[in-house]
Structures are given as C-alpha cells and as structure tokens.
Tab-separated table of C-alpha atoms in Angstrom:
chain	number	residue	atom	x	y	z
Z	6	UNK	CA	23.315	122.627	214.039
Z	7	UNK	CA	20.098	123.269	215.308
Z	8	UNK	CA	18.642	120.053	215.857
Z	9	UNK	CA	14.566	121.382	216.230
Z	10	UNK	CA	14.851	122.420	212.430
Z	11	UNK	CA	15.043	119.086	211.735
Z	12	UNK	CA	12.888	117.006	214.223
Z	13	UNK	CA	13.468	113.891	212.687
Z	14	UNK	CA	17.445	114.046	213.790
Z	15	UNK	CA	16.227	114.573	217.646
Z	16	UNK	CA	14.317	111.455	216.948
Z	17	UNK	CA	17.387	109.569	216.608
Z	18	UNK	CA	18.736	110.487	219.963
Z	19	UNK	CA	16.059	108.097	221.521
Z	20	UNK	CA	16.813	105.178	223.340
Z	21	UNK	CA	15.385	102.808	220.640
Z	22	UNK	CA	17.769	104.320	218.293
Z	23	UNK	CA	20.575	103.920	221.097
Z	24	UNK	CA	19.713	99.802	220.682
Z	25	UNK	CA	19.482	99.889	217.137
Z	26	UNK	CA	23.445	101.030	216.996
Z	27	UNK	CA	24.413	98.717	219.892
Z	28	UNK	CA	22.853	95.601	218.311
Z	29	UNK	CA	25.493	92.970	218.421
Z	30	UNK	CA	23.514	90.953	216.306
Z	31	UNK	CA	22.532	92.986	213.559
Z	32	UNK	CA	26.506	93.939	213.714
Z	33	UNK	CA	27.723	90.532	213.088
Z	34	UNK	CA	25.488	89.388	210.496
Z	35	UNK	CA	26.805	92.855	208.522
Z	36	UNK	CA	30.335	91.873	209.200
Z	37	UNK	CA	30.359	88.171	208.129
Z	38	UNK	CA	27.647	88.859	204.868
Z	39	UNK	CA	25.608	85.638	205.813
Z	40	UNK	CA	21.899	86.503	204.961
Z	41	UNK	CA	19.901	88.623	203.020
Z	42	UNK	CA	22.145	87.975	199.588
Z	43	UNK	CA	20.780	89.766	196.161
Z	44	UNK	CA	21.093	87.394	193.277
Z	45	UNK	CA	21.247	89.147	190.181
Z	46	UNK	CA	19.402	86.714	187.960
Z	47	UNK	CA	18.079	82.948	188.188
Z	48	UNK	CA	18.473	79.753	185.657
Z	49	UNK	CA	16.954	76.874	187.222
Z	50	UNK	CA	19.045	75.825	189.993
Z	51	UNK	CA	21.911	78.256	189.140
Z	52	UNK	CA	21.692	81.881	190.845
Z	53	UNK	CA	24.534	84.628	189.991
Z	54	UNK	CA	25.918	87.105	192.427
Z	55	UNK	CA	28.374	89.871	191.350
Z	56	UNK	CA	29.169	87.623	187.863
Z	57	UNK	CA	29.795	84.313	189.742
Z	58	UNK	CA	27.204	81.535	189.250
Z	59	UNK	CA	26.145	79.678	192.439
Z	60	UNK	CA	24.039	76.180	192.776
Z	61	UNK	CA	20.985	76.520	194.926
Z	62	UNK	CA	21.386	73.813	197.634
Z	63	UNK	CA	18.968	76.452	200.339
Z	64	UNK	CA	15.941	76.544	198.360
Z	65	UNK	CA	12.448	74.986	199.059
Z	66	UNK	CA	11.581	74.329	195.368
Z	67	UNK	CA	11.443	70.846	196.317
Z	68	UNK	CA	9.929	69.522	192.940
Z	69	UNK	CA	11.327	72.048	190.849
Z	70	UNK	CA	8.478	73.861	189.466
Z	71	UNK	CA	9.675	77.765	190.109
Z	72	UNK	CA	10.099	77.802	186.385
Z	73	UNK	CA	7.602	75.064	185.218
Z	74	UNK	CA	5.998	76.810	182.088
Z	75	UNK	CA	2.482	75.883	182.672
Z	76	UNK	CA	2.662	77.724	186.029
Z	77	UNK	CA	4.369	80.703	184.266
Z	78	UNK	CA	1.651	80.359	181.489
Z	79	UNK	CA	-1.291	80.377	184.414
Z	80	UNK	CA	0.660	83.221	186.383
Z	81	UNK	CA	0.598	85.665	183.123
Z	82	UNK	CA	-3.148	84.935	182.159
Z	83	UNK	CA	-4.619	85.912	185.884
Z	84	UNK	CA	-3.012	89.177	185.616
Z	85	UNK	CA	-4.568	90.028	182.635
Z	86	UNK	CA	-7.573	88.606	183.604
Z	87	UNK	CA	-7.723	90.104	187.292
Z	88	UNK	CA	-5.072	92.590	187.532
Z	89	UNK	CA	-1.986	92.557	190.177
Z	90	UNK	CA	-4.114	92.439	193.613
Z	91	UNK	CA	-7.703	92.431	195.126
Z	92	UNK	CA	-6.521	95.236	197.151
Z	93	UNK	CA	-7.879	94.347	200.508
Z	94	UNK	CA	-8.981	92.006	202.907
Z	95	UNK	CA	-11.786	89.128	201.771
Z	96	UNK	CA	-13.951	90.539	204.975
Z	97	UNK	CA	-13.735	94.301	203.788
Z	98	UNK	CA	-14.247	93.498	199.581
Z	99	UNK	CA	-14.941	90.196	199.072
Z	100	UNK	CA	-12.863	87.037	197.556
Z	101	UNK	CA	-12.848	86.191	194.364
Z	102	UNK	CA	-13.931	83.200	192.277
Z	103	UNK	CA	-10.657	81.930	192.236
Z	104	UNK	CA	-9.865	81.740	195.387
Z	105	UNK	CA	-12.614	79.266	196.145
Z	106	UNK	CA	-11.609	77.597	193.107
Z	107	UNK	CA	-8.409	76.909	194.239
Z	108	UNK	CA	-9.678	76.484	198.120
Z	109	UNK	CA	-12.101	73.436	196.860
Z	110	UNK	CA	-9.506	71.680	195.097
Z	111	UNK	CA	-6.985	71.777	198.115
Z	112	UNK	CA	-9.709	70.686	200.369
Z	113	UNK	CA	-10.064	68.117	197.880
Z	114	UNK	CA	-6.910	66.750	197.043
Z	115	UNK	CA	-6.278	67.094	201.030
Z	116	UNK	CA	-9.034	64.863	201.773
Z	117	UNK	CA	-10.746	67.931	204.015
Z	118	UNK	CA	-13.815	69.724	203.477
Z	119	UNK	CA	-12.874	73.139	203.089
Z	120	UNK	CA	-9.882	75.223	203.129
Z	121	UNK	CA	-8.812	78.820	203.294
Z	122	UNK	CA	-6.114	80.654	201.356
Z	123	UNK	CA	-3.507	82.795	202.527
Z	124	UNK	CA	-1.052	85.677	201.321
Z	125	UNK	CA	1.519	84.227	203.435
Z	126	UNK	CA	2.105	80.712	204.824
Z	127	UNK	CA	3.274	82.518	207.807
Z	128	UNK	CA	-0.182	83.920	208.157
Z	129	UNK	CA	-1.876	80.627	207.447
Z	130	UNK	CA	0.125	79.037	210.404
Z	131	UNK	CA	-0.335	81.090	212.749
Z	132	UNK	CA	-3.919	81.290	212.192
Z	133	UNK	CA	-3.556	78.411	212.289
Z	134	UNK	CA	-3.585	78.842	215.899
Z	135	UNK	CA	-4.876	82.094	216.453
Z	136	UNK	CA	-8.530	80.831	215.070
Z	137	UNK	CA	-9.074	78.213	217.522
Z	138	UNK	CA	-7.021	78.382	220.805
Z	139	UNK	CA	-7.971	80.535	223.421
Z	140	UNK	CA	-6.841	81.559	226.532
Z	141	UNK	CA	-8.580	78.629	228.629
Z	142	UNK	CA	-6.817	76.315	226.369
Z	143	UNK	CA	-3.349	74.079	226.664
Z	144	UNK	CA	-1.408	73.885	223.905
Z	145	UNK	CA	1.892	70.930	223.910
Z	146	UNK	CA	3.934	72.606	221.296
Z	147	UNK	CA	7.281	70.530	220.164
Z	148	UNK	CA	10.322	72.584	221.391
Z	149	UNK	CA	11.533	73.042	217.458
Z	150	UNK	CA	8.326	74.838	215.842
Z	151	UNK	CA	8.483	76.779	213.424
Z	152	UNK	CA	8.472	81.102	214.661
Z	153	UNK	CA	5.188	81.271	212.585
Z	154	UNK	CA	3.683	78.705	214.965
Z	155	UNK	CA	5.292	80.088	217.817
Z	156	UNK	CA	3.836	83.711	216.990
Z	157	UNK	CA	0.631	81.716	216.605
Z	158	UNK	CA	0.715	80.206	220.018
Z	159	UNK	CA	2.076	83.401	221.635
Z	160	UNK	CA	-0.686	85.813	220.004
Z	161	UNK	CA	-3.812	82.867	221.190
Z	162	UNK	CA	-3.198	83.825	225.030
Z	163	UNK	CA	-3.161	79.869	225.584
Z	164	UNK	CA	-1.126	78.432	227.942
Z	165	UNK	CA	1.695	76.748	226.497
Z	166	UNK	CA	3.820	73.479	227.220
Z	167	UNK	CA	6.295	72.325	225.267
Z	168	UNK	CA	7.991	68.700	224.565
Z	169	UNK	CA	11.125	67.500	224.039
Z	170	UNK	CA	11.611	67.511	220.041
Z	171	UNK	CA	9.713	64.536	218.255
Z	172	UNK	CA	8.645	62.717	221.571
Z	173	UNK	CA	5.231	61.816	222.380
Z	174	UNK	CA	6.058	59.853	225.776
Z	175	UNK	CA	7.265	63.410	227.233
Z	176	UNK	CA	4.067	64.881	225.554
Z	177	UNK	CA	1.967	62.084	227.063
Z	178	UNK	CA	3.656	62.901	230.389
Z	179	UNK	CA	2.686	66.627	230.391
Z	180	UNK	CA	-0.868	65.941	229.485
Z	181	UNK	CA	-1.120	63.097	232.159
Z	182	UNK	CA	0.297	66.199	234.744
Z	183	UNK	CA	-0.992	69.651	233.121
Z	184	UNK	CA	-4.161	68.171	230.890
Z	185	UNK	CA	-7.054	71.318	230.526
Z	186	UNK	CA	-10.520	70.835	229.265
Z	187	UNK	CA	-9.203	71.296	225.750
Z	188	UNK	CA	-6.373	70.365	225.093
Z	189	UNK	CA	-4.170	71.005	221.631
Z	190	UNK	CA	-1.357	69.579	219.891
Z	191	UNK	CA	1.043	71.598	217.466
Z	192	UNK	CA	3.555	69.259	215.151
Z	193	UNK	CA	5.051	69.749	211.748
Z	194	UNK	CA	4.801	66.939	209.658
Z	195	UNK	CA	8.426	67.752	208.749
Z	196	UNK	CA	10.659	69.866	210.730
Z	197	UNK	CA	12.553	72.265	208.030
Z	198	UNK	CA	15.963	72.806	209.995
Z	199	UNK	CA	16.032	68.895	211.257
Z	200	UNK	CA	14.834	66.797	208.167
Z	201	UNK	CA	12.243	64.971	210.786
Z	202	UNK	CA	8.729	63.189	209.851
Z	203	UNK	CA	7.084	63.505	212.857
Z	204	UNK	CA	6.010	60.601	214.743
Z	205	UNK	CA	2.352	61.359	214.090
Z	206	UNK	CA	1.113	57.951	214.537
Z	207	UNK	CA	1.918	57.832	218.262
Z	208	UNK	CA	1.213	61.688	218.549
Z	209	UNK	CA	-2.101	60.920	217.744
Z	210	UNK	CA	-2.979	57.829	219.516
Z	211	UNK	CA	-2.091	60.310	223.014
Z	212	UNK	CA	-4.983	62.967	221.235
Z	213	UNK	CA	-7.025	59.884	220.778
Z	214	UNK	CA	-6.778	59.091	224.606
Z	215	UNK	CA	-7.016	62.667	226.524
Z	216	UNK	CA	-9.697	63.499	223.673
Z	217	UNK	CA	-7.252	66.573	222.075
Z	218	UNK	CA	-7.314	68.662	219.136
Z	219	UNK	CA	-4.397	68.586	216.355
Z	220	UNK	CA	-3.118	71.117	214.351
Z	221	UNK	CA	0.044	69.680	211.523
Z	222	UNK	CA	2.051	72.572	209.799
Z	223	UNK	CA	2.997	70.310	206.642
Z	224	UNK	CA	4.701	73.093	204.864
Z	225	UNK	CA	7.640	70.706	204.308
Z	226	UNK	CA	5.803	67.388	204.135
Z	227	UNK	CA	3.493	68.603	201.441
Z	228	UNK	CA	4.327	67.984	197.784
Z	229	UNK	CA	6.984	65.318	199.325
Z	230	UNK	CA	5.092	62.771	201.286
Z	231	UNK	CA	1.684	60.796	200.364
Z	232	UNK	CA	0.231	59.775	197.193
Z	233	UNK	CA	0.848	62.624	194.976
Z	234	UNK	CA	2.705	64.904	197.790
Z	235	UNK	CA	-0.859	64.892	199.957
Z	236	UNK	CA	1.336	64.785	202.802
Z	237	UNK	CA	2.352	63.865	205.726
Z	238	UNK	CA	-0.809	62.993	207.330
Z	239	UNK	CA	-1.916	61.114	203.940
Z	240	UNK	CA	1.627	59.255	204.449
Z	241	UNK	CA	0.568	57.897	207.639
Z	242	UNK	CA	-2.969	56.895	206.438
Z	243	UNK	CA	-3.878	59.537	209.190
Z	244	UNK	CA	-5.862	62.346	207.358
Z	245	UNK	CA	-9.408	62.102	209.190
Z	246	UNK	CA	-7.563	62.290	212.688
Z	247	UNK	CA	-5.907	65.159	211.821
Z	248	UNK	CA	-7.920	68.310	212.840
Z	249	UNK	CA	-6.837	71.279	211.164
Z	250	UNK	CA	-3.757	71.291	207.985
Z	251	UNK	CA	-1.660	74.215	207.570
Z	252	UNK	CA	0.939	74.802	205.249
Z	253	UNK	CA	3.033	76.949	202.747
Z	254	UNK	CA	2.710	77.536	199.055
Z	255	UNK	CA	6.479	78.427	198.720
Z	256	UNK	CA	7.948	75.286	198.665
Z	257	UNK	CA	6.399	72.242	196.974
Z	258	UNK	CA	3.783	74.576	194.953
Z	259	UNK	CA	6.633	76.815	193.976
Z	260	UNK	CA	4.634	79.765	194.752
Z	261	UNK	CA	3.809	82.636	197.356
Z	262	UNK	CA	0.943	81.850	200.013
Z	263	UNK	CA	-0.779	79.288	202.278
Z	264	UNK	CA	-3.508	77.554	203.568
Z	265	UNK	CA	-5.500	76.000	206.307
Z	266	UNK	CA	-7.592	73.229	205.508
Z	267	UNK	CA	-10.121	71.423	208.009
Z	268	UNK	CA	-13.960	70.292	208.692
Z	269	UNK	CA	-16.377	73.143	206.899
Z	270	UNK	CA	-17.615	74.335	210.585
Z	271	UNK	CA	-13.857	74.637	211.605
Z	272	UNK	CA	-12.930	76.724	208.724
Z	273	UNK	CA	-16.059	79.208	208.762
Z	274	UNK	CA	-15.285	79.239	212.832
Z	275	UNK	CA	-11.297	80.459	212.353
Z	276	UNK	CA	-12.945	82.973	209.462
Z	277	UNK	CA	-14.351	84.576	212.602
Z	278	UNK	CA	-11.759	84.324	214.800
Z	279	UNK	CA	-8.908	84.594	213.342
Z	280	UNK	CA	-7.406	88.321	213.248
Z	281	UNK	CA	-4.622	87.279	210.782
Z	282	UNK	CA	-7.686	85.445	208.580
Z	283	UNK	CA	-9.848	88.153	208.951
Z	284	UNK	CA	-7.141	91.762	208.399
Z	285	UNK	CA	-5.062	90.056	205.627
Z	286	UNK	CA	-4.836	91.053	202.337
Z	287	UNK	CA	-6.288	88.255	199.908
Z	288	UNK	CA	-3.896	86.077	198.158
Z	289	UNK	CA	-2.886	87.399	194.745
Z	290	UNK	CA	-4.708	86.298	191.260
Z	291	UNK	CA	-1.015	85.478	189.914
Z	292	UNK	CA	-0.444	83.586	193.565
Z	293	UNK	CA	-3.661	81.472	192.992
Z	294	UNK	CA	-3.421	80.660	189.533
Z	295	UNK	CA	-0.074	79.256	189.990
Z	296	UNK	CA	-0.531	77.534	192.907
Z	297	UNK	CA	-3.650	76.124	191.453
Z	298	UNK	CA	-1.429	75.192	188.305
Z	299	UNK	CA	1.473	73.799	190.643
Z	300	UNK	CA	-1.420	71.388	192.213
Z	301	UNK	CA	-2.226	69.984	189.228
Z	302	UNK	CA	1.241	69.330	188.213
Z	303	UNK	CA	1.983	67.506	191.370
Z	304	UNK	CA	-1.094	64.780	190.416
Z	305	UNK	CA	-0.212	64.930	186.737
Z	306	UNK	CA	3.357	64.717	186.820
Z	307	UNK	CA	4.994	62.416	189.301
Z	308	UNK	CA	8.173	62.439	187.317
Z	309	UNK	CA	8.782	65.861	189.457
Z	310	UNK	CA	8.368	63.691	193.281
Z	311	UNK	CA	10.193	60.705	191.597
Z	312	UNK	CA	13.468	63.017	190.303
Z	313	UNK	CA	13.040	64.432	193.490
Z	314	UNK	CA	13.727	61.229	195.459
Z	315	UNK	CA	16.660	60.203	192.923
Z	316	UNK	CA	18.305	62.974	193.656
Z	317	UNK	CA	17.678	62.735	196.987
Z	318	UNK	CA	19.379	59.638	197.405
Z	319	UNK	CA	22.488	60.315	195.872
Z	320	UNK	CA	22.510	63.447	197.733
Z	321	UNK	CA	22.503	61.399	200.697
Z	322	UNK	CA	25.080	58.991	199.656
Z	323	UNK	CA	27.537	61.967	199.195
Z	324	UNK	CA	26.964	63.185	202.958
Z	325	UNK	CA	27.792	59.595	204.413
Z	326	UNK	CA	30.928	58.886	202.242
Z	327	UNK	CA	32.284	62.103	203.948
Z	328	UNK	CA	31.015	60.891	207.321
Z	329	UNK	CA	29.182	64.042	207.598
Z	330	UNK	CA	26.430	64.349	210.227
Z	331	UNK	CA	22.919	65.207	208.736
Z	332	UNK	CA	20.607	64.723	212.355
Z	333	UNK	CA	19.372	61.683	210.756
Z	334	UNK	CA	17.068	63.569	208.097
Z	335	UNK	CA	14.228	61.632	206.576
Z	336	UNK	CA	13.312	64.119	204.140
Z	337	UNK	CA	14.792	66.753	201.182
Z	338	UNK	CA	15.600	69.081	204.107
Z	339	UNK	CA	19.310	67.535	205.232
Z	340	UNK	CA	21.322	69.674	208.082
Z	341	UNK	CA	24.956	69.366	208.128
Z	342	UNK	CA	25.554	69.215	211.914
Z	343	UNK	CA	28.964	70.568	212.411
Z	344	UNK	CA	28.787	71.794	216.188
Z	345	UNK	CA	30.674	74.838	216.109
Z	346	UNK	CA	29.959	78.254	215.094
Z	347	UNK	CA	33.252	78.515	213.545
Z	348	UNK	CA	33.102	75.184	212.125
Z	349	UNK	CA	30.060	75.960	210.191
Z	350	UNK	CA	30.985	79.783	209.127
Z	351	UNK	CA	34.231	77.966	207.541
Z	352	UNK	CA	32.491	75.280	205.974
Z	353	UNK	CA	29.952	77.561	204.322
Z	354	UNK	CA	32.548	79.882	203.405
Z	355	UNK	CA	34.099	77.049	201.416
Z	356	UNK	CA	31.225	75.648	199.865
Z	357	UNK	CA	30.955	79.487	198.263
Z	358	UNK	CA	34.335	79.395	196.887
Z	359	UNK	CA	33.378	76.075	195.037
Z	360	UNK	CA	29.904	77.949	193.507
Z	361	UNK	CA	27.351	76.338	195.792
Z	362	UNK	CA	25.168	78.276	198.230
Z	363	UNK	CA	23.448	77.197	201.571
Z	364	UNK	CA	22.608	78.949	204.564
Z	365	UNK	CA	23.986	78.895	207.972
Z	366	UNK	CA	22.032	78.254	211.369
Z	367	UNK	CA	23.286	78.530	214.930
Z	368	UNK	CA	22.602	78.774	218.520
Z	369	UNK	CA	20.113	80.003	219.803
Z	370	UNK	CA	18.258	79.074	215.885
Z	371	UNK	CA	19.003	75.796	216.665
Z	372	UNK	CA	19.743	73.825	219.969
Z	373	UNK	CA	23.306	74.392	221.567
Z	374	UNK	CA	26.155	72.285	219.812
Z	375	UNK	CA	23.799	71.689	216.725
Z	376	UNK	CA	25.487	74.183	214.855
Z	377	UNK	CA	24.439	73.517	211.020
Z	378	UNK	CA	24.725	74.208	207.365
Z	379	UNK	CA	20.946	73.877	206.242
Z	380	UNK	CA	20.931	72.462	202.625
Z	381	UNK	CA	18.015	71.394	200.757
Z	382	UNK	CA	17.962	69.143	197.862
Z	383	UNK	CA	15.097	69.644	194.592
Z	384	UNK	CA	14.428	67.697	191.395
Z	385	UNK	CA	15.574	70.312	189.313
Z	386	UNK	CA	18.968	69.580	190.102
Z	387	UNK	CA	20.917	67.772	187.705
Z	388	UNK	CA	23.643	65.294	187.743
Z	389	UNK	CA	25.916	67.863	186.924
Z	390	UNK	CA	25.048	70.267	189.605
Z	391	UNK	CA	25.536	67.054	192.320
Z	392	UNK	CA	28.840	66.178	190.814
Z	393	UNK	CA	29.530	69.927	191.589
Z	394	UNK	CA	28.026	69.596	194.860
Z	395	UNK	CA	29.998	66.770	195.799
Z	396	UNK	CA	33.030	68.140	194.846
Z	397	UNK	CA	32.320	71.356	197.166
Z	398	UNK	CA	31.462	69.162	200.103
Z	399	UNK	CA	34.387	67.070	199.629
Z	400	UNK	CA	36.843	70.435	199.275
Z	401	UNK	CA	34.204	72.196	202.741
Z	402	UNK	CA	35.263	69.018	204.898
Z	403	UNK	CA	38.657	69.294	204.110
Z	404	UNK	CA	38.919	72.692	205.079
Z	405	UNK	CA	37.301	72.086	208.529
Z	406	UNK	CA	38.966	68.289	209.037
C-alpha cells in the first residue's frame, strides 16, 4: 500500500501515536471495564445497563432533584423561550438576562455581592484561580484538591506549596517559612473522594494572621451544609472571611455549570483576568433555568436536605456494622477504604453482581494504601434501595474477608 495516498495513515506512524498504543493505562482500564459505563435509561436512583437494573450509590445528586418536575418544567420553558445555546462567549455576544438573574440570587442566597456563572464547574474553579493569582503570588494548596483546582493553580504561574491534607499547623508552618507579599489559600469545604469538612475555622484564623486571601471550592459542601445548603462557609458562621466561593452546579443543584461568587470589585476584576471567564461559552438557558429552579427548591423544600441526612445515617450505620473503613467521612461522600487494588476491584465487582454501582479509585488518585470504593449517598434513595444496598455490602465484604 502506498501510504502517501492516504496521508492520514503516515500520521499514525508518529511517535504520539507510538504512546497512544503503549499506554498501560488506557490498556487496563479497557481490560477491567471500570469507567466510562453507558446506561441505557434512568428511573430515579435506578440506572439499567445491557437489561440489568443498577442502584446509583456514585452519583452527586445529593438532594435528589435530577428529576424534580419543577426543574424539568423550568428546563423545557427556557428552550422555548431562548433556544438551546447563546452560542458564544459573554465577552464576544453578550449575557443574557438570565444569567444575571440567576447570578444575583446566588450572590444572594450566598451572602456575597456578586457572582458569575459558568458552563462548567470545572471552569468556575479554576478561574477560580486563574482570575486572581499571579505569578508573584504563593498559593498553600491542600495536597488532595480537586484536578480543576490544580489546573487552576498550575495555569496562574504562582508558586505553589502544598499541606498535608486538612492541616492548618503544617499550613501555618509553610507560611511562617515561605510567606510572599500575597499570600493565598485553596480548601474545599468538602473533599469529594475523603468525605472531609475542612477545618475552615482554624484555616482562617492563619489568613487572619499573615493577612491572606481565601478561595473555598464548596462544590460538595453546597446544598449539604448551612441553613438551606448555603454551605460550608455559612456552616461555620464564616461567610464574610471567606474571599472568593466556587462551586459546581452538578451536584446539589442537579444541574450542569458553576459559579464564583465574591465582593462586586473581585468579580468584575476575575471578568478581566480570567482566560477561562473570559473564552467560555455562556452557560446554557436550560442550565440556568434549572439551576435557578434547583435554588429555589433547596430554600423551599428542606424535606430534600432532611431525607438526605436520614438516609445518610442509616447509610452510615450499615458501613460500621460491617466494620468497614469510610476515612472518617463527615459528609454524603463516604469512601470505602479497602487498601488494595485488588481488594477494591473485587469488592466493586461484587457490589455489581448484587445491582449496585460505585466507582473505584486508586493510587496515584488517591494516596498510597488508600485504595477505595467511592460511594455517595442522595435523598432520593429509598428504604428499599438501602435494604438492597446493605445486602450488597454485606455479600462485597464477604467476598474480600
């Protein structure tokens, strides 16, 4: 064959394409089928795969509002009114009324003064970031961000030190050693793979002293913690000390997006800074209106944070009966620490063959010999799906014990 008729097979004789084939890691995942699943249709907290029906114990729909009708109902009615997409970036062709709608009611549930929507709560993290460190700056990042912080940090040129997970005397320490002129802190309010509220109290009394900036990714504190789900900062009684809120619309809100919220000045400041603020498409009408919708649910309906935390503690009481190590979550977002790869591949493999899903995470995802399964619990579950669920852990341990 005469590979110059057909360029795009010379191509393929590159040494990128020589990586792609070799990649070890791409190769595994393939072999063992552990990600990237296609469900074939969804019932509340049932998913089906190939004709077998699964419980979703992975997802982030912490209140359970993915299928709440009003936010269906608000979804439908901003397509018709606006169409499917602004097509474009807010700098290039403008916003749209509702996406200041929707930015002055965060702000003001939040307690902030103004806020800026997202297409992604990637994005809105690492702008997060990206809109207000610079390269003169030192940021003391816990060693478990999130990648969407990380990419943030990385893409800011700052220099970067991070802390042991959760501990502000080893971030005090740094600062007392490496302090800068400005200095900035990066914390989740809740860390998604370890269940942890951070310790934001005494995170904040070290700002306090060396005079630093803080930036909270609450994607997994909001809708959970606060009055209402305001959060983790509201939890704490600690809004006004936080500097700048970030977090995602696809868990609590049931949705697709993200925001930053902060002082008006900071906000119009990261608008000019921010390449992922300013080159991003705008969020969707449908994206708004049902995040707007979710929003209002959350201070309407606190049966949906109250179910949540019922479920929650049963949830828990199942994992101690079988002596099963969840890192000492605080939150919805309970690990099951088993320590070994194989341990965990096994484990999750079982919990399949009883009907329930979850999601593996290992080394180097999470620190050596903190192998997990990473489960999630929601309100929408019922008591049927935890008798299920208990069942399936109960049947998982057995087949690792």
């Amino acid at each position: 064959m005469n590979l110059m008729s057909f360029p795009f097979l010379k191509s393929r004789g590159s040494a990128l394409w020589k990586r792609i084939r070799a990649d070890d890691s791409t190769r595994l995942r393939l072999k063992y089928d552990t990600y990237y699943h296609i469900f074939d249709k969804q019932e509340g907290t049932r998913v089906f795969k190939d004709g077998k029906e699964f419980i979703m114990l992975s997802s982030n729909d912490y209140l359970g509002l993915s299928h709440h009708p009003k936010i269906k109902e608000a979804g439908i009615e901003a397509i018709q009114k606006w169409g499917s997409s602004t097509t474009g970036a807010r700098l290039a062709n403008g916003g749209r009324i509702f996406h200041r709608e929707l930015e002055e009611k965060l702000a003001a549930f939040l307690g902030k003064e103004a806020c800026h929507v997202f297409s992604a709560g990637y994005l809105a993290c690492a702008s997060a970031i990206t809109g207000f460190a610079d390269r003169k700056d030192l940021i003391l990042a816990d060693k478990n961000l999130h990648s969407s912080l990380w990419s943030g940090i990385q893409l800011s040129g700052a220099r970067c030190e991070r802390f042991a997970h959760n501990n502000p005397a080893h971030a005090s320490e740094i600062l007392s050693d490496e302090g800068a002129d400005t200095n900035i802190f990066v914390l989740e309010g809740v860390y998604s793979m370890e269940g942890h509220i951070a310790k934001l109290p005494a995170f904040i009394e070290i700002a306090r002293e060396h005079n630093a900036f803080v930036i909270l990714d609450d994607a997994h504190g909001f809708g959970v913690l606060g009055k209402n789900g305001r959060g983790t900062a509201d939890h704490f009684g600690m809004t006004e000390q936080v500097d700048v809120l970030c977090a995602s619309f696809s868990k609590s809100l049931a949705g697709a997006g993200g925001f930053v919220a902060s002082s008006r000045e900071a906000i119009e400041y990261m608008r000019s800074h921010s390449k992922q603020t300013i080159f991003s498409a705008a969020l969707s009408p449908a994206s708004c209106a049902c995040a707007q919708a979710a929003l209002e649910i959350m201070q309407n309906e606190p049966e949906h944070q109250e179910k949540l935390f019922k479920n929650l503690e049963r949830y828990r009481g199942i994992l101690a009966s079988l002596e099963l190590d969840t890192w000492e979550s605080e939150t919805p977002a309970i690990p099951i620490v088993l320590g070994e790869k194989e341990k965990v591949y096994y484990f999750w493999k079982a919990l399949l063959e009883k009907g329930i899903y979850s999601i593996i995470s290992i080394a180097p995802g999470v620190p050596p010999g903190k192998d997990l399964i990473r489960t999630a619990i929601s309100a929408s579950h019922t008591e049927e799906d935890l008798d299920r669920i208990e069942e399936a852990m109960t049947y998982a341990k057995s087949k690792i014990s």
